[in-house]
mmCIF file of C-alpha atoms in Angstrom:
data_model
loop_
_atom_site.group_PDB
_atom_site.id
_atom_site.type_symbol
_atom_site.label_atom_id
_atom_site.label_comp_id
_atom_site.label_asym_id
_atom_site.label_seq_id
_atom_site.Cartn_x
_atom_site.Cartn_y
_atom_site.Cartn_z
ATOM 1 C CA VAL R 8 -83.673 35.192 -51.532
ATOM 2 C CA PHE R 9 -82.744 33.470 -48.426
ATOM 3 C CA PRO R 10 -79.076 32.177 -46.961
ATOM 4 C CA PRO R 11 -77.123 30.073 -48.021
ATOM 5 C CA ALA R 12 -77.481 31.365 -51.658
ATOM 6 C CA ALA R 13 -78.209 34.831 -51.097
ATOM 7 C CA GLY R 14 -75.570 36.893 -51.568
ATOM 8 C CA VAL R 15 -73.556 34.598 -53.805
ATOM 9 C CA VAL R 16 -71.390 35.307 -57.298
ATOM 10 C CA LEU R 17 -71.475 32.527 -59.206
ATOM 11 C CA THR R 18 -68.959 31.864 -62.365
ATOM 12 C CA GLU R 19 -69.415 29.876 -65.296
ATOM 13 C CA GLU R 20 -69.420 25.782 -65.118
ATOM 14 C CA THR R 21 -67.451 24.612 -67.705
ATOM 15 C CA SER R 22 -68.098 20.723 -69.384
ATOM 16 C CA ARG R 23 -65.894 18.448 -71.706
ATOM 17 C CA ALA R 24 -67.626 14.971 -73.001
ATOM 18 C CA TYR R 25 -67.650 12.631 -75.544
ATOM 19 C CA ASP R 26 -69.159 9.383 -77.065
ATOM 20 C CA VAL R 27 -67.868 7.041 -79.377
ATOM 21 C CA GLY R 28 -69.960 4.099 -80.763
ATOM 22 C CA ILE R 29 -70.153 1.295 -82.679
ATOM 23 C CA GLU R 30 -73.547 0.156 -85.346
ATOM 24 C CA TYR R 31 -73.939 -3.223 -86.957
ATOM 25 C CA ASP R 32 -76.644 -3.943 -89.582
ATOM 26 C CA GLY R 33 -77.482 -7.813 -89.561
ATOM 27 C CA ALA R 34 -80.108 -9.999 -91.607
ATOM 28 C CA ALA R 35 -83.380 -9.579 -91.272
ATOM 29 C CA GLY R 36 -83.609 -5.824 -90.747
ATOM 30 C CA LEU R 37 -81.566 -6.159 -87.309
ATOM 31 C CA HIS R 38 -79.706 -3.326 -85.859
ATOM 32 C CA LEU R 39 -77.439 -3.208 -82.826
ATOM 33 C CA GLY R 40 -75.800 0.445 -81.837
ATOM 34 C CA LEU R 41 -73.547 0.823 -78.636
ATOM 35 C CA THR R 42 -72.339 3.944 -77.579
ATOM 36 C CA TYR R 43 -69.672 4.712 -74.520
ATOM 37 C CA PHE R 44 -70.218 8.647 -73.092
ATOM 38 C CA ALA R 45 -68.619 10.496 -70.273
ATOM 39 C CA GLN R 46 -68.959 14.042 -69.735
ATOM 40 C CA LYS R 47 -67.374 16.277 -66.727
ATOM 41 C CA ILE R 48 -68.378 19.279 -65.427
ATOM 42 C CA GLU R 49 -66.674 21.830 -63.441
ATOM 43 C CA ASP R 50 -68.146 24.310 -60.958
ATOM 44 C CA ALA R 51 -71.428 23.225 -62.006
ATOM 45 C CA ILE R 52 -74.210 25.808 -61.187
ATOM 46 C CA GLU R 53 -77.498 23.582 -59.473
ATOM 47 C CA PHE R 54 -80.767 24.632 -57.583
ATOM 48 C CA ASP R 55 -80.584 24.439 -53.715
ATOM 49 C CA LEU R 56 -82.791 21.456 -53.748
ATOM 50 C CA VAL R 57 -82.417 21.836 -50.042
ATOM 51 C CA PHE R 58 -83.861 25.298 -49.225
ATOM 52 C CA PHE R 59 -85.138 26.110 -51.767
ATOM 53 C CA SER R 60 -82.750 29.319 -52.292
ATOM 54 C CA GLY R 61 -81.425 29.494 -55.423
ATOM 55 C CA TYR R 62 -78.988 29.000 -57.652
ATOM 56 C CA VAL R 63 -75.729 27.894 -56.062
ATOM 57 C CA GLN R 64 -72.316 26.598 -56.862
ATOM 58 C CA SER R 65 -70.925 22.996 -56.585
ATOM 59 C CA ALA R 66 -67.285 23.552 -56.374
ATOM 60 C CA GLY R 67 -65.182 20.676 -57.871
ATOM 61 C CA VAL R 68 -66.378 18.364 -60.579
ATOM 62 C CA SER R 69 -69.255 16.114 -61.166
ATOM 63 C CA THR R 70 -69.293 13.068 -63.709
ATOM 64 C CA SER R 71 -71.200 10.716 -65.851
ATOM 65 C CA LYS R 72 -70.333 7.965 -67.678
ATOM 66 C CA GLY R 73 -71.813 4.973 -69.136
ATOM 67 C CA ILE R 74 -73.193 3.302 -72.196
ATOM 68 C CA GLU R 75 -76.418 2.926 -74.204
ATOM 69 C CA VAL R 76 -77.812 0.047 -76.360
ATOM 70 C CA ASP R 77 -80.165 0.431 -78.746
ATOM 71 C CA ALA R 78 -81.610 -2.810 -80.869
ATOM 72 C CA PRO R 79 -84.364 -2.332 -83.157
ATOM 73 C CA ALA R 80 -85.128 -5.480 -85.350
ATOM 74 C CA ALA R 81 -88.085 -6.034 -87.413
ATOM 75 C CA LEU R 82 -90.736 -8.930 -87.120
ATOM 76 C CA GLY R 83 -91.955 -9.829 -90.563
ATOM 77 C CA GLU R 84 -92.891 -7.049 -92.558
ATOM 78 C CA ARG R 85 -95.275 -5.077 -90.408
ATOM 79 C CA TRP R 86 -93.803 -6.049 -86.957
ATOM 80 C CA GLU R 87 -91.049 -4.323 -85.557
ATOM 81 C CA LEU R 88 -88.960 -4.791 -82.422
ATOM 82 C CA LEU R 89 -87.992 -1.099 -80.449
ATOM 83 C CA GLY R 90 -85.387 -1.285 -77.482
ATOM 84 C CA ASN R 91 -82.726 0.593 -75.564
ATOM 85 C CA TRP R 92 -80.966 0.747 -72.513
ATOM 86 C CA THR R 93 -78.609 3.388 -70.783
ATOM 87 C CA TYR R 94 -76.335 2.972 -67.730
ATOM 88 C CA ASN R 95 -75.144 5.799 -66.563
ATOM 89 C CA ASP R 96 -72.973 6.013 -63.419
ATOM 90 C CA ALA R 97 -73.536 10.104 -62.628
ATOM 91 C CA GLU R 98 -70.930 11.312 -59.727
ATOM 92 C CA ASP R 99 -71.488 14.847 -58.001
ATOM 93 C CA ALA R 100 -68.138 16.754 -56.855
ATOM 94 C CA VAL R 101 -68.590 14.303 -53.464
ATOM 95 C CA GLY R 102 -68.614 11.686 -55.303
ATOM 96 C CA GLN R 103 -72.147 10.558 -54.422
ATOM 97 C CA GLN R 104 -74.749 9.605 -57.051
ATOM 98 C CA ARG R 105 -76.220 12.482 -58.434
ATOM 99 C CA VAL R 106 -79.828 12.776 -57.853
ATOM 100 C CA ARG R 107 -82.269 12.198 -60.368
ATOM 101 C CA ARG R 108 -79.843 10.502 -62.493
ATOM 102 C CA PRO R 109 -81.443 6.604 -62.754
ATOM 103 C CA LYS R 110 -78.644 4.381 -62.962
ATOM 104 C CA ASN R 111 -80.814 2.209 -65.344
ATOM 105 C CA LEU R 112 -82.938 3.521 -67.797
ATOM 106 C CA GLY R 113 -84.654 1.657 -70.865
ATOM 107 C CA ASN R 114 -87.766 1.292 -73.404
ATOM 108 C CA LEU R 115 -89.399 -1.747 -75.397
ATOM 109 C CA GLY R 116 -91.767 -1.146 -77.829
ATOM 110 C CA VAL R 117 -93.465 -3.632 -80.644
ATOM 111 C CA GLN R 118 -94.720 -1.417 -83.821
ATOM 112 C CA TYR R 119 -97.528 -2.789 -85.980
ATOM 113 C CA ARG R 120 -98.430 -0.969 -89.443
ATOM 114 C CA THR R 121 -100.348 -2.426 -91.848
ATOM 115 C CA PRO R 122 -100.313 -3.536 -95.380
ATOM 116 C CA SER R 123 -100.890 -0.106 -96.893
ATOM 117 C CA GLU R 124 -98.842 1.394 -94.310
ATOM 118 C CA ARG R 125 -101.616 3.847 -93.326
ATOM 119 C CA LEU R 126 -102.391 2.723 -89.760
ATOM 120 C CA ALA R 127 -99.763 2.289 -87.637
ATOM 121 C CA LEU R 128 -99.828 1.399 -83.582
ATOM 122 C CA LEU R 129 -97.269 1.284 -80.733
ATOM 123 C CA ALA R 130 -96.747 -0.041 -77.567
ATOM 124 C CA SER R 131 -93.897 1.417 -75.864
ATOM 125 C CA TYR R 132 -92.997 -0.666 -72.202
ATOM 126 C CA ARG R 133 -90.221 2.110 -70.236
ATOM 127 C CA LEU R 134 -88.310 1.228 -67.223
ATOM 128 C CA SER R 135 -86.079 3.191 -64.489
ATOM 129 C CA ARG R 136 -84.177 1.616 -61.945
ATOM 130 C CA ASP R 137 -81.812 3.017 -59.313
ATOM 131 C CA ALA R 138 -82.338 7.006 -58.928
ATOM 132 C CA ILE R 139 -81.967 9.044 -55.894
ATOM 133 C CA ASP R 140 -83.684 12.541 -54.819
ATOM 134 C CA THR R 141 -82.979 14.948 -52.144
ATOM 135 C CA THR R 142 -84.449 15.408 -48.925
ATOM 136 C CA PHE R 143 -84.124 18.293 -46.575
ATOM 137 C CA VAL R 144 -81.826 16.103 -44.325
ATOM 138 C CA SER R 145 -80.286 13.660 -46.826
ATOM 139 C CA THR R 146 -80.974 11.387 -50.163
ATOM 140 C CA ALA R 147 -83.243 8.934 -50.328
ATOM 141 C CA PRO R 148 -84.049 6.031 -53.076
ATOM 142 C CA LEU R 149 -86.387 6.528 -55.337
ATOM 143 C CA PRO R 150 -89.087 3.724 -55.999
ATOM 144 C CA ASP R 151 -88.631 2.266 -59.777
ATOM 145 C CA TYR R 152 -91.266 2.332 -62.092
ATOM 146 C CA GLU R 153 -92.378 0.702 -64.993
ATOM 147 C CA VAL R 154 -94.966 2.823 -67.535
ATOM 148 C CA LEU R 155 -96.558 1.977 -70.992
ATOM 149 C CA ASP R 156 -97.878 4.007 -73.117
ATOM 150 C CA LEU R 157 -99.560 2.985 -76.176
ATOM 151 C CA SER R 158 -100.037 5.699 -79.605
ATOM 152 C CA VAL R 159 -102.134 4.847 -83.183
ATOM 153 C CA SER R 160 -102.099 7.078 -86.858
ATOM 154 C CA PHE R 161 -104.232 6.541 -89.599
ATOM 155 C CA ASP R 162 -103.577 8.602 -92.619
ATOM 156 C CA ALA R 163 -106.902 9.294 -93.359
ATOM 157 C CA SER R 164 -105.364 10.916 -96.925
ATOM 158 C CA ASP R 165 -102.058 12.525 -98.151
ATOM 159 C CA LEU R 166 -102.828 15.512 -96.237
ATOM 160 C CA LEU R 167 -104.813 14.384 -93.030
ATOM 161 C CA GLN R 168 -103.460 12.578 -90.538
ATOM 162 C CA VAL R 169 -105.493 11.091 -87.582
ATOM 163 C CA TYR R 170 -104.340 10.043 -84.153
ATOM 164 C CA GLY R 171 -104.131 9.123 -80.619
ATOM 165 C CA ARG R 172 -102.220 8.307 -77.743
ATOM 166 C CA VAL R 173 -102.677 6.985 -73.742
ATOM 167 C CA GLN R 174 -99.944 7.966 -71.949
ATOM 168 C CA ASN R 175 -99.297 6.037 -68.681
ATOM 169 C CA ALA R 176 -102.126 3.257 -69.929
ATOM 170 C CA THR R 177 -101.871 1.394 -66.363
ATOM 171 C CA ASP R 178 -102.356 4.143 -64.440
ATOM 172 C CA GLU R 179 -98.809 3.603 -62.289
ATOM 173 C CA ALA R 180 -98.241 5.765 -59.700
ATOM 174 C CA TYR R 181 -94.757 6.867 -59.211
ATOM 175 C CA GLN R 182 -92.349 9.665 -58.894
ATOM 176 C CA GLU R 183 -89.579 11.281 -60.491
ATOM 177 C CA VAL R 184 -89.516 13.902 -57.751
ATOM 178 C CA ILE R 185 -89.743 13.081 -54.109
ATOM 179 C CA GLY R 186 -92.922 14.446 -53.243
ATOM 180 C CA TYR R 187 -94.918 14.833 -56.968
ATOM 181 C CA ASN R 188 -96.899 12.292 -58.082
ATOM 182 C CA THR R 189 -96.824 11.685 -62.351
ATOM 183 C CA ALA R 190 -99.326 12.566 -64.124
ATOM 184 C CA GLY R 191 -101.847 9.491 -64.309
ATOM 185 C CA ARG R 192 -103.318 8.016 -67.477
ATOM 186 C CA ALA R 193 -103.986 10.661 -69.570
ATOM 187 C CA ILE R 194 -105.564 10.015 -73.172
ATOM 188 C CA TYR R 195 -104.538 12.430 -75.980
ATOM 189 C CA GLY R 196 -105.906 13.174 -79.887
ATOM 190 C CA GLY R 197 -105.889 14.956 -82.648
ATOM 191 C CA VAL R 198 -105.293 15.505 -86.447
ATOM 192 C CA ARG R 199 -102.345 16.362 -88.234
ATOM 193 C CA LEU R 200 -102.613 18.404 -91.628
ATOM 194 C CA ARG R 201 -99.701 18.071 -93.953
ATOM 195 C CA PHE R 202 -99.778 21.016 -97.192
#
């Protein structure tokens, strides 16, 4: 281990958090949920992202507060619209935006089930906005991105389900950490047995 983390004695970090939410169920399957959250972390233990020397203690108080909105809605008997959005105002102990904590995260999905409910299709579109990361000399914005995921499942019987999914279906090139690309399009499939 190299400086500045060499020989550092770490004490436990402490945190306090709460969230408050309300929900509304309306006609035709509409559901709305709204949650406010807040968290304070004192003396956070973090990995040294500048020199990669190990874990270091960040003296002071880091905060995270924001709102989450959840709004699934039935679109007829077979279709459902799924949506959620999070706004997160996260600051470190010196009042700067915390790295790798997007201010805005959202998901929008559409799900379809056949009348027998044996076949289910889901398309999910997720987006990230206003995140930053750290470099050797300063912080830098991470590019915003959107990713489309697709999935299908079929209940061949009460005991057997066949499923498949395509992650990052449009082969979006994006980064959640500076210098590290994420996976391109990936296709998975399999079977599940119920006993």
